[in-house]
Coordinates of C-alpha atoms in Angstrom, one line a residue:
M153 CA 152.6 171.7 129.6
N154 CA 149.4 170.0 128.7
I155 CA 151.2 167.9 126.2
V156 CA 153.7 166.8 128.8
M157 CA 150.9 165.8 131.2
R158 CA 149.2 163.6 128.5
T159 CA 152.4 161.9 127.8
D160 CA 153.1 161.1 131.4
E161 CA 149.5 159.6 131.8
R162 CA 150.1 157.3 128.8
C163 CA 153.4 156.1 130.3
I164 CA 151.7 155.3 133.5
D165 CA 149.0 153.2 131.7
L166 CA 151.6 151.3 129.8
A167 CA 153.4 150.5 133.0
I168 CA 150.3 149.2 134.7
D169 CA 149.5 146.9 131.7
K170 CA 153.0 145.6 131.8
R171 CA 152.8 144.8 135.5
E172 CA 149.5 142.9 135.0
C173 CA 151.0 140.8 132.3
I174 CA 153.9 139.9 134.5
V175 CA 151.5 139.0 137.3
V176 CA 149.4 136.8 135.0
K177 CA 152.5 135.0 133.8
L178 CA 153.7 134.3 137.4
L179 CA 150.3 133.0 138.4
R180 CA 150.1 130.7 135.4
T181 CA 153.6 129.3 136.2
E182 CA 152.6 128.6 139.8
I183 CA 149.4 126.9 138.6
V184 CA 151.3 124.6 136.2
K185 CA 153.7 123.7 139.0
L186 CA 150.8 122.7 141.3
L187 CA 149.0 120.6 138.8
S188 CA 150.3 117.2 137.6
S189 CA 150.9 116.6 133.9
D190 CA 147.9 114.1 133.7
E191 CA 145.5 116.6 135.2
E192 CA 146.7 119.3 132.9
S193 CA 146.3 117.2 129.9
S194 CA 142.8 116.1 131.0
I195 CA 141.7 119.6 131.5
L196 CA 143.1 120.7 128.2
S197 CA 141.4 117.8 126.4
E198 CA 138.1 118.5 128.0
V199 CA 138.3 122.1 127.0
Q200 CA 139.2 121.1 123.5
K201 CA 136.3 118.7 123.3
Q202 CA 133.9 121.3 124.5
G203 CA 135.2 123.8 122.0
S204 CA 134.7 121.4 119.1
T205 CA 131.1 122.2 118.1
K206 CA 131.0 120.3 114.8
L207 CA 129.5 116.8 114.6
P208 CA 131.5 114.4 112.3
S209 CA 130.1 114.0 108.8
N210 CA 131.8 110.7 107.9
K211 CA 129.5 108.4 109.9
S212 CA 127.2 105.9 108.2
V213 CA 124.7 103.1 108.9
L214 CA 124.4 99.9 106.9
V215 CA 121.0 98.1 107.0
L216 CA 121.0 94.4 106.1
G217 CA 118.1 92.0 106.1
D218 CA 115.8 89.9 103.9
N219 CA 113.2 91.4 101.7
A220 CA 109.8 92.2 103.3
T221 CA 111.4 92.8 106.7
G222 CA 110.6 96.5 106.7
K223 CA 114.1 98.0 106.0
T224 CA 112.9 100.9 103.8
T225 CA 109.9 101.6 106.0
L226 CA 112.0 101.7 109.1
I227 CA 114.5 104.2 107.7
A228 CA 111.7 106.3 106.3
K229 CA 110.3 106.5 109.8
L230 CA 113.6 107.6 111.2
Q231 CA 113.8 110.3 108.5
G232 CA 110.3 111.5 109.1
V233 CA 109.1 110.5 105.6
E234 CA 105.5 109.3 105.3
N235 CA 105.4 107.6 101.9
P236 CA 108.7 105.8 101.3
K237 CA 109.6 104.5 97.9
K238 CA 111.5 101.3 97.7
G239 CA 114.4 101.0 95.3
S240 CA 116.5 98.1 94.2
G241 CA 120.1 97.0 94.7
L242 CA 121.7 99.4 97.1
E243 CA 119.6 102.3 98.3
Y244 CA 121.1 105.5 99.8
A245 CA 119.4 107.9 102.2
Y246 CA 120.4 110.2 105.0
I247 CA 119.1 111.1 108.5
D248 CA 119.3 114.7 109.9
V249 CA 121.0 114.6 113.3
K250 CA 120.8 117.6 115.5
D251 CA 122.8 118.3 118.7
E252 CA 120.6 120.5 120.8
Y253 CA 123.4 121.1 123.4
R254 CA 125.9 122.4 120.9
D255 CA 123.4 123.7 118.4
D256 CA 124.9 121.7 115.6
M257 CA 123.5 119.6 112.8
T258 CA 124.9 116.9 110.5
R259 CA 123.7 114.2 108.1
L260 CA 124.0 110.5 108.9
S261 CA 124.4 108.4 105.7
V262 CA 122.3 105.3 105.5
W263 CA 122.9 102.4 103.1
V264 CA 120.1 99.8 102.6
L265 CA 121.1 96.6 100.8
D266 CA 118.5 94.6 98.9
G267 CA 117.8 91.2 100.4
D268 CA 118.5 89.3 97.2
P269 CA 121.8 87.4 97.6
G270 CA 122.8 88.5 94.1
H271 CA 123.3 92.1 95.3
K272 CA 125.8 91.4 98.1
N273 CA 128.6 92.4 95.7
L274 CA 127.4 96.0 96.2
L275 CA 128.5 95.9 99.9
H276 CA 131.9 97.4 99.0
F277 CA 130.2 100.7 98.2
A278 CA 128.6 100.9 101.7
L279 CA 131.3 99.3 103.8
N280 CA 134.9 99.6 102.8
K281 CA 138.4 100.1 104.3
N282 CA 138.0 103.8 104.7
N283 CA 134.7 103.9 106.7
Y284 CA 135.0 100.6 108.6
T285 CA 135.6 102.2 111.9
H286 CA 132.8 104.8 111.3
T287 CA 130.0 102.4 110.4
L288 CA 127.1 100.9 112.4
V289 CA 125.2 97.9 111.2
I290 CA 121.5 97.2 111.6
L291 CA 120.2 93.7 111.1
T292 CA 116.4 93.5 110.5
V293 CA 114.0 90.6 111.0
S294 CA 110.2 90.7 110.8
M295 CA 107.7 89.4 113.4
T296 CA 105.5 88.3 110.5
Q297 CA 108.0 85.4 109.9
P298 CA 109.6 84.5 113.2
W299 CA 110.3 80.9 112.0
F300 CA 112.9 82.3 109.5
W301 CA 114.9 84.3 112.1
L302 CA 117.6 81.6 112.6
N303 CA 118.4 81.3 108.9
Q304 CA 118.2 85.0 108.2
L305 CA 120.4 86.2 111.1
T306 CA 123.0 83.4 110.5
H307 CA 123.1 84.2 106.8
W308 CA 123.7 88.0 107.2
I309 CA 126.3 87.6 109.9
K310 CA 128.1 85.2 107.6
V311 CA 127.8 87.7 104.7
L312 CA 129.1 90.5 106.9
S313 CA 132.0 88.5 108.2
E314 CA 133.1 87.4 104.8
H315 CA 132.9 91.0 103.5
I316 CA 135.1 92.3 106.4
E317 CA 137.7 89.6 105.6
S318 CA 137.7 90.8 102.0
L319 CA 138.6 94.3 103.0
H320 CA 142.2 93.2 104.0
L321 CA 142.3 95.5 107.0
E322 CA 145.5 96.0 109.0
P323 CA 145.6 93.6 112.0
E324 CA 146.2 96.5 114.3
E325 CA 143.1 98.3 113.0
K326 CA 140.9 95.2 113.4
Q327 CA 142.2 94.5 116.9
E328 CA 141.6 98.1 117.9
A329 CA 138.0 98.0 116.7
R330 CA 137.3 94.8 118.5
Q331 CA 138.9 96.1 121.7
R332 CA 136.8 99.3 121.5
L333 CA 133.7 97.2 121.3
V334 CA 134.7 95.1 124.3
A335 CA 135.4 98.3 126.3
T336 CA 132.0 99.6 125.4
W337 CA 130.4 96.5 126.9
Q338 CA 132.6 96.6 130.0
S339 CA 132.0 100.3 130.7
Y340 CA 128.2 100.1 130.5
C341 CA 126.3 101.1 133.6
E342 CA 122.6 101.8 134.5
V343 CA 121.2 105.2 133.6
G344 CA 121.0 106.3 137.3
D345 CA 124.6 105.3 137.9
D346 CA 126.2 107.8 135.5
L347 CA 124.9 110.7 137.7
D348 CA 127.4 109.8 140.3
A349 CA 130.6 111.7 139.8
G350 CA 132.6 108.8 141.1
S351 CA 131.2 106.1 138.7
P352 CA 133.6 104.5 136.2
V353 CA 131.6 105.8 133.3
K354 CA 131.7 109.4 134.7
R355 CA 135.4 109.2 135.1
T356 CA 135.8 107.8 131.7
M357 CA 133.8 110.5 130.1
R358 CA 135.7 113.2 132.1
N359 CA 139.2 112.0 131.3
N360 CA 138.4 110.9 127.8
S361 CA 140.3 107.7 128.4
I362 CA 139.6 104.2 129.6
D363 CA 141.1 103.2 132.9
E364 CA 141.4 99.4 133.0
D365 CA 141.0 99.3 136.7
D366 CA 137.5 100.8 136.4
L367 CA 136.2 98.3 133.8
L368 CA 134.0 95.4 134.8
P369 CA 134.8 91.9 133.6
L370 CA 133.0 90.8 130.4
T371 CA 130.0 88.7 131.1
D372 CA 129.8 85.1 130.2
G373 CA 128.7 84.4 126.6
A374 CA 129.2 87.9 125.5
L375 CA 131.1 88.9 122.3
L376 CA 132.0 85.3 121.3
T377 CA 131.8 86.6 117.7
N378 CA 133.5 90.0 117.6
L379 CA 133.4 91.7 114.2
G380 CA 134.6 95.1 115.5
L381 CA 131.4 96.8 114.4
D382 CA 128.5 98.2 116.4
I383 CA 125.5 96.0 115.5
V384 CA 121.8 96.7 116.3
V385 CA 119.3 93.9 115.7
V386 CA 115.9 95.4 115.0
V387 CA 112.7 93.3 115.1
T388 CA 110.1 95.0 112.9
K389 CA 106.3 94.7 112.7
T390 CA 105.8 93.7 116.3
D391 CA 102.1 94.6 115.9
Y392 CA 101.7 91.3 114.1
M393 CA 102.0 89.5 117.4
T394 CA 98.2 89.7 117.8
T395 CA 97.8 88.0 114.5
L396 CA 100.1 85.2 115.6
E397 CA 98.0 84.7 118.7
K398 CA 94.7 84.6 116.9
E399 CA 95.6 82.7 113.7
Y400 CA 98.6 80.6 114.7
D401 CA 97.7 79.9 118.4
Y402 CA 100.9 81.6 119.8
R403 CA 101.1 82.0 123.5
D404 CA 103.2 84.0 125.9
E405 CA 105.7 81.2 126.3
H406 CA 106.3 81.2 122.5
F407 CA 107.1 84.9 122.6
D408 CA 109.3 84.3 125.6
F409 CA 111.2 81.5 123.8
I410 CA 111.7 83.8 120.8
Q411 CA 112.9 86.6 122.9
Q412 CA 115.4 84.5 125.0
W413 CA 116.8 83.0 121.8
I414 CA 117.4 86.4 120.0
R415 CA 118.8 87.9 123.2
R416 CA 121.3 85.0 123.3
F417 CA 122.2 85.8 119.7
C418 CA 122.7 89.4 120.4
L419 CA 124.8 88.7 123.5
Q420 CA 127.1 86.4 121.5
H421 CA 127.6 89.0 118.8
G422 CA 127.7 92.1 121.1
S423 CA 124.6 93.5 119.6
S424 CA 121.8 95.7 120.9
L425 CA 118.1 94.6 120.5
F426 CA 115.1 96.7 119.6
Y427 CA 111.5 95.6 119.0
T428 CA 109.8 98.2 116.8
S429 CA 106.5 98.8 115.1
V430 CA 106.2 101.6 112.5
K431 CA 102.5 101.1 112.3
E432 CA 102.0 101.7 116.1
D433 CA 105.0 103.9 116.5
K434 CA 106.7 101.8 119.1
N435 CA 110.4 102.3 120.0
C436 CA 111.1 104.2 116.7
D437 CA 112.1 107.5 118.5
L438 CA 114.1 105.5 121.0
L439 CA 115.9 103.8 118.2
Y440 CA 116.8 107.1 116.6
K441 CA 118.2 108.4 119.9
Y442 CA 120.1 105.2 120.5
L443 CA 121.8 105.4 117.1
T444 CA 122.9 109.0 117.7
H445 CA 124.2 107.9 121.1
R446 CA 126.3 105.1 119.7
I447 CA 127.5 107.0 116.7
Y448 CA 128.0 110.6 118.0
G449 CA 128.0 110.1 121.7
L450 CA 124.8 112.1 122.4
P451 CA 123.1 111.3 125.7
F452 CA 120.7 108.3 126.0
R453 CA 118.8 108.1 129.2
T454 CA 116.4 105.3 128.6
P455 CA 117.0 102.0 130.5
A456 CA 116.4 98.5 129.3
L457 CA 112.8 97.6 128.6
V458 CA 111.7 94.0 128.9
V459 CA 108.2 94.2 130.4
E460 CA 106.2 94.8 127.2
K461 CA 106.6 91.8 124.8
D462 CA 106.2 94.0 121.7
A463 CA 108.5 96.9 122.8
V464 CA 111.7 95.2 124.0
L465 CA 114.8 97.4 124.3
I466 CA 118.2 95.8 125.2
P467 CA 121.2 98.2 125.1
A468 CA 124.6 96.7 124.4
G469 CA 126.3 95.8 127.6
W470 CA 123.2 95.4 129.7
D471 CA 122.2 91.8 129.1
S472 CA 123.6 88.6 130.6
L473 CA 122.8 84.9 130.7
K474 CA 121.3 85.2 134.2
K475 CA 118.9 87.9 133.0
I476 CA 117.9 85.8 130.0
E477 CA 117.2 82.8 132.2
I478 CA 114.4 84.7 133.9
L479 CA 112.4 84.3 130.7
C480 CA 112.9 80.5 130.8
E481 CA 111.2 80.1 134.2
N482 CA 107.7 80.7 132.7
M483 CA 108.1 78.2 129.8
N484 CA 106.4 74.8 130.3
S485 CA 106.1 73.3 126.8
C486 CA 109.6 74.2 125.7
K487 CA 113.0 74.7 127.2
E488 CA 115.9 77.1 126.4
V489 CA 118.0 74.2 125.2
D490 CA 115.5 73.2 122.5
Y491 CA 116.5 73.9 118.9
Y492 CA 114.8 77.1 117.6
T493 CA 113.1 75.7 114.5
D494 CA 111.8 72.7 116.5
I495 CA 109.6 75.1 118.6
I496 CA 109.0 77.9 116.1
T497 CA 108.0 76.0 113.0
P498 CA 106.4 77.4 109.7
P499 CA 102.7 77.1 109.6
P500 CA 101.8 74.1 107.3
S501 CA 98.5 75.4 106.1
R502 CA 99.4 79.0 105.3
K503 CA 101.6 80.6 102.8
A504 CA 104.5 82.7 103.9
V505 CA 103.6 86.4 104.2
S506 CA 105.2 88.5 101.4
N507 CA 104.8 92.0 100.3
R508 CA 106.2 91.5 96.9
E509 CA 104.3 90.4 93.9
I510 CA 104.8 86.8 92.6
E511 CA 107.0 86.8 89.5
V512 CA 105.4 85.2 86.5
Q513 CA 107.7 83.0 84.4
T514 CA 107.0 83.2 80.7
E515 CA 107.0 80.0 78.6
D516 CA 109.2 79.5 75.6
E517 CA 107.4 80.4 72.4
Q518 CA 108.3 77.2 70.5
A519 CA 107.3 75.0 73.5
F520 CA 104.0 76.9 73.7
L521 CA 103.2 76.4 70.0
A522 CA 104.1 72.7 70.2
R523 CA 101.8 72.2 73.2
Q524 CA 99.0 73.9 71.3
Q525 CA 99.5 71.7 68.3
E526 CA 99.2 68.6 70.4
I527 CA 96.0 69.9 72.0
I528 CA 94.5 70.5 68.5
K529 CA 95.5 67.0 67.3
Q530 CA 93.9 65.4 70.3
S531 CA 90.6 67.4 69.9
V532 CA 90.4 66.3 66.2
Q533 CA 90.9 62.6 67.1
V534 CA 88.3 62.8 69.9
R535 CA 85.6 64.5 67.8
G536 CA 85.9 62.3 64.6
E537 CA 82.6 61.5 62.8
S538 CA 79.2 61.7 64.6
P539 CA 77.8 58.2 65.4
L540 CA 74.3 59.4 64.7
R541 CA 75.3 60.6 61.3
S542 CA 77.0 57.3 60.4
Q543 CA 74.0 55.2 61.6
A544 CA 71.6 57.4 59.6
S545 CA 73.6 57.0 56.5
K546 CA 73.6 53.2 56.8
A547 CA 69.9 52.9 57.6
M548 CA 68.7 55.3 54.9
P549 CA 70.7 55.0 51.7
R550 CA 70.2 57.9 49.3
T551 CA 69.9 57.6 45.5
P552 CA 72.1 59.7 43.3
G553 CA 69.0 61.6 42.1
S554 CA 67.5 62.2 45.4
A555 CA 70.1 64.8 46.2
G556 CA 68.7 67.2 43.7
Q557 CA 65.0 66.8 44.8
S558 CA 63.4 69.4 47.0
S559 CA 61.7 68.5 50.2
P560 CA 57.9 69.1 50.6
K561 CA 58.6 72.0 52.9
K562 CA 60.8 73.7 50.4
M563 CA 58.2 73.1 47.7
E564 CA 55.6 74.6 49.9
A565 CA 57.7 77.7 50.4
K566 CA 58.1 78.1 46.7
L567 CA 54.4 77.9 45.9
N568 CA 52.4 81.1 45.8
T569 CA 50.2 81.1 48.9
S570 CA 47.5 83.0 47.0
T571 CA 46.9 80.1 44.6
P572 CA 43.5 78.6 45.2
G573 CA 43.4 75.0 46.2
T574 CA 47.0 74.7 47.1
E575 CA 46.5 73.8 50.7
G576 CA 43.9 71.1 49.8
V577 CA 46.2 69.6 47.2
L578 CA 49.1 69.4 49.6
A579 CA 46.8 67.8 52.3
N580 CA 45.6 65.2 49.8
F581 CA 49.2 64.5 48.8
F582 CA 50.4 63.9 52.3
N583 CA 47.3 61.8 53.2
S584 CA 48.0 59.6 50.2
L585 CA 51.5 59.1 51.5
L586 CA 50.3 58.2 55.0
H587 CA 47.5 55.8 53.9
K588 CA 49.4 54.1 51.1
K589 CA 49.2 50.4 51.6
S590 CA 51.3 47.6 50.1
G591 CA 49.8 45.9 47.0
S592 CA 47.8 49.0 46.0
P593 CA 47.5 49.6 42.2
A594 CA 50.3 51.7 40.9
T595 CA 49.9 54.7 38.8
P596 CA 50.2 53.9 35.0
P597 CA 53.7 54.3 33.7
S598 CA 52.5 56.7 31.1
A599 CA 51.4 59.3 33.6
I600 CA 54.8 59.6 35.3
S601 CA 58.4 59.8 34.4
T602 CA 60.2 56.5 35.0
P603 CA 62.6 56.8 37.9
R604 CA 66.2 55.8 37.5
T605 CA 67.1 52.4 38.6
N606 CA 70.8 52.8 38.7
G607 CA 72.7 53.2 42.0
S608 CA 70.6 52.8 45.2
D609 CA 67.2 53.0 43.5
S610 CA 67.5 49.4 42.3
L611 CA 67.5 48.3 46.0
L612 CA 64.1 49.9 46.8
T613 CA 61.0 47.7 47.6
P614 CA 57.9 47.9 45.4
D615 CA 56.0 49.9 48.0
K616 CA 58.7 52.5 48.3
L617 CA 58.9 52.8 44.5
S618 CA 55.1 53.3 44.3
V619 CA 55.2 56.0 46.9
R620 CA 57.9 57.8 45.1
T621 CA 56.0 57.5 41.8
D622 CA 52.8 58.9 43.3
A623 CA 54.7 61.8 44.8
A624 CA 56.3 62.6 41.5
A625 CA 52.9 62.5 39.7
E626 CA 51.3 64.7 42.3
L627 CA 54.1 67.3 42.1
D628 CA 53.8 67.4 38.3
R629 CA 50.0 68.0 38.6
L630 CA 50.6 70.8 41.1
A631 CA 53.1 72.4 38.8
R632 CA 50.7 72.3 35.8
S633 CA 47.9 73.8 37.9
V634 CA 50.1 76.7 39.1
K635 CA 51.2 77.4 35.5
K636 CA 47.6 77.5 34.3
D637 CA 46.7 79.9 37.0
V638 CA 49.6 82.2 36.1
D639 CA 48.6 82.1 32.4
F640 CA 45.0 82.9 33.2
T641 CA 46.0 85.8 35.3
Q642 CA 48.3 87.2 32.6
S643 CA 45.5 86.9 30.0
D644 CA 43.1 88.8 32.1
C645 CA 45.6 91.6 32.4

């Protein structure tokens, strides 16, 4: 009996479960009938979107700009790296992106291209047909060289445009990318407006589709050059503005002219604009949040910033020609129609600022040796023979025999200083030379050796011959006296 009772209870439970399933099915059928197909699809898509907790891992950022514009330092700041190491060619890095709302994390790939034009062939590794629609481009210029902005930005936009043309994308894909960029500009609204549930952006986010009736018309001058890519123009090293004011006499109207020009450039190419300073940590965190907003759709609540001249922030879709003209009202010495390089000119007396070392060009070896040979030849010709030496040789001709005679000083050194009477003999000898007069009786020829008369001795005057004869006789006498002293000393021993 107990067994029968248990069996009956189980049957009752099964019957209740079956009835509940039937009721649930009937309710679902009635709900589907009440809802339209569009509303059902929107609800399902929103649930599906909320259920997807994974951030895409195929997104990337391409950084372009001249050398010394702070590309590597900027990316290192976004990564949180303190001591960046600059590479060459095409650098690769990644930025950790975390979604706090869904507790998810992914890595954003970053490609940094060297500013040397010879490396632009490496672009196909960073931007190709597969990742064209998933790439954001950053163009960097430095506040240390504002006079080069026109050439730099024009150059890199041309390089980027030519590279996109070389990808041979499908026309439909390119048109879809361009239309998506236009829709982003048209659907922009102020930060406070998206809190309204009835705003166009709120409806767009809720329905995950773009209603053309809700889009605002595209402002004048916007997206005249549409490459189909999100572009962010980043002005680095804005802390250098104080140096421009002190050393280059820049004033507020110069910075206003620079800002209005680059904002017109960004408006024409559909770009955002950020003034940053890694040194003073200005707008670096906001740039990181804006990149994650544009790439992953994460929230970005910061409005446009135009008050501080060194921390400007212009989101894509906010700017217009009327807003830019406000800057032109305070300019007196220049106008918005002036050509950029006519107002912002390179300083004539200062060298361009560069963080790279100057490359030293080596000279060809053969050219160097030939140049050294010419220098040696010129030095030999200039030196030649000493004029004093040539004059002395002409004024005082020497006899062939005089070269072998020793000077009185050398003879004095050879004599033994201990010999008695040596100093007196030498004094008498030099006194005889000083007081010798012309016409004095000559020493008998038998007492001296006859000097040679060949060569230059035949040209000597009688006075000079007599002096020479007396000197020879005196030297012979000194030599004999020294010899006697030496013999006497040896005999005593």
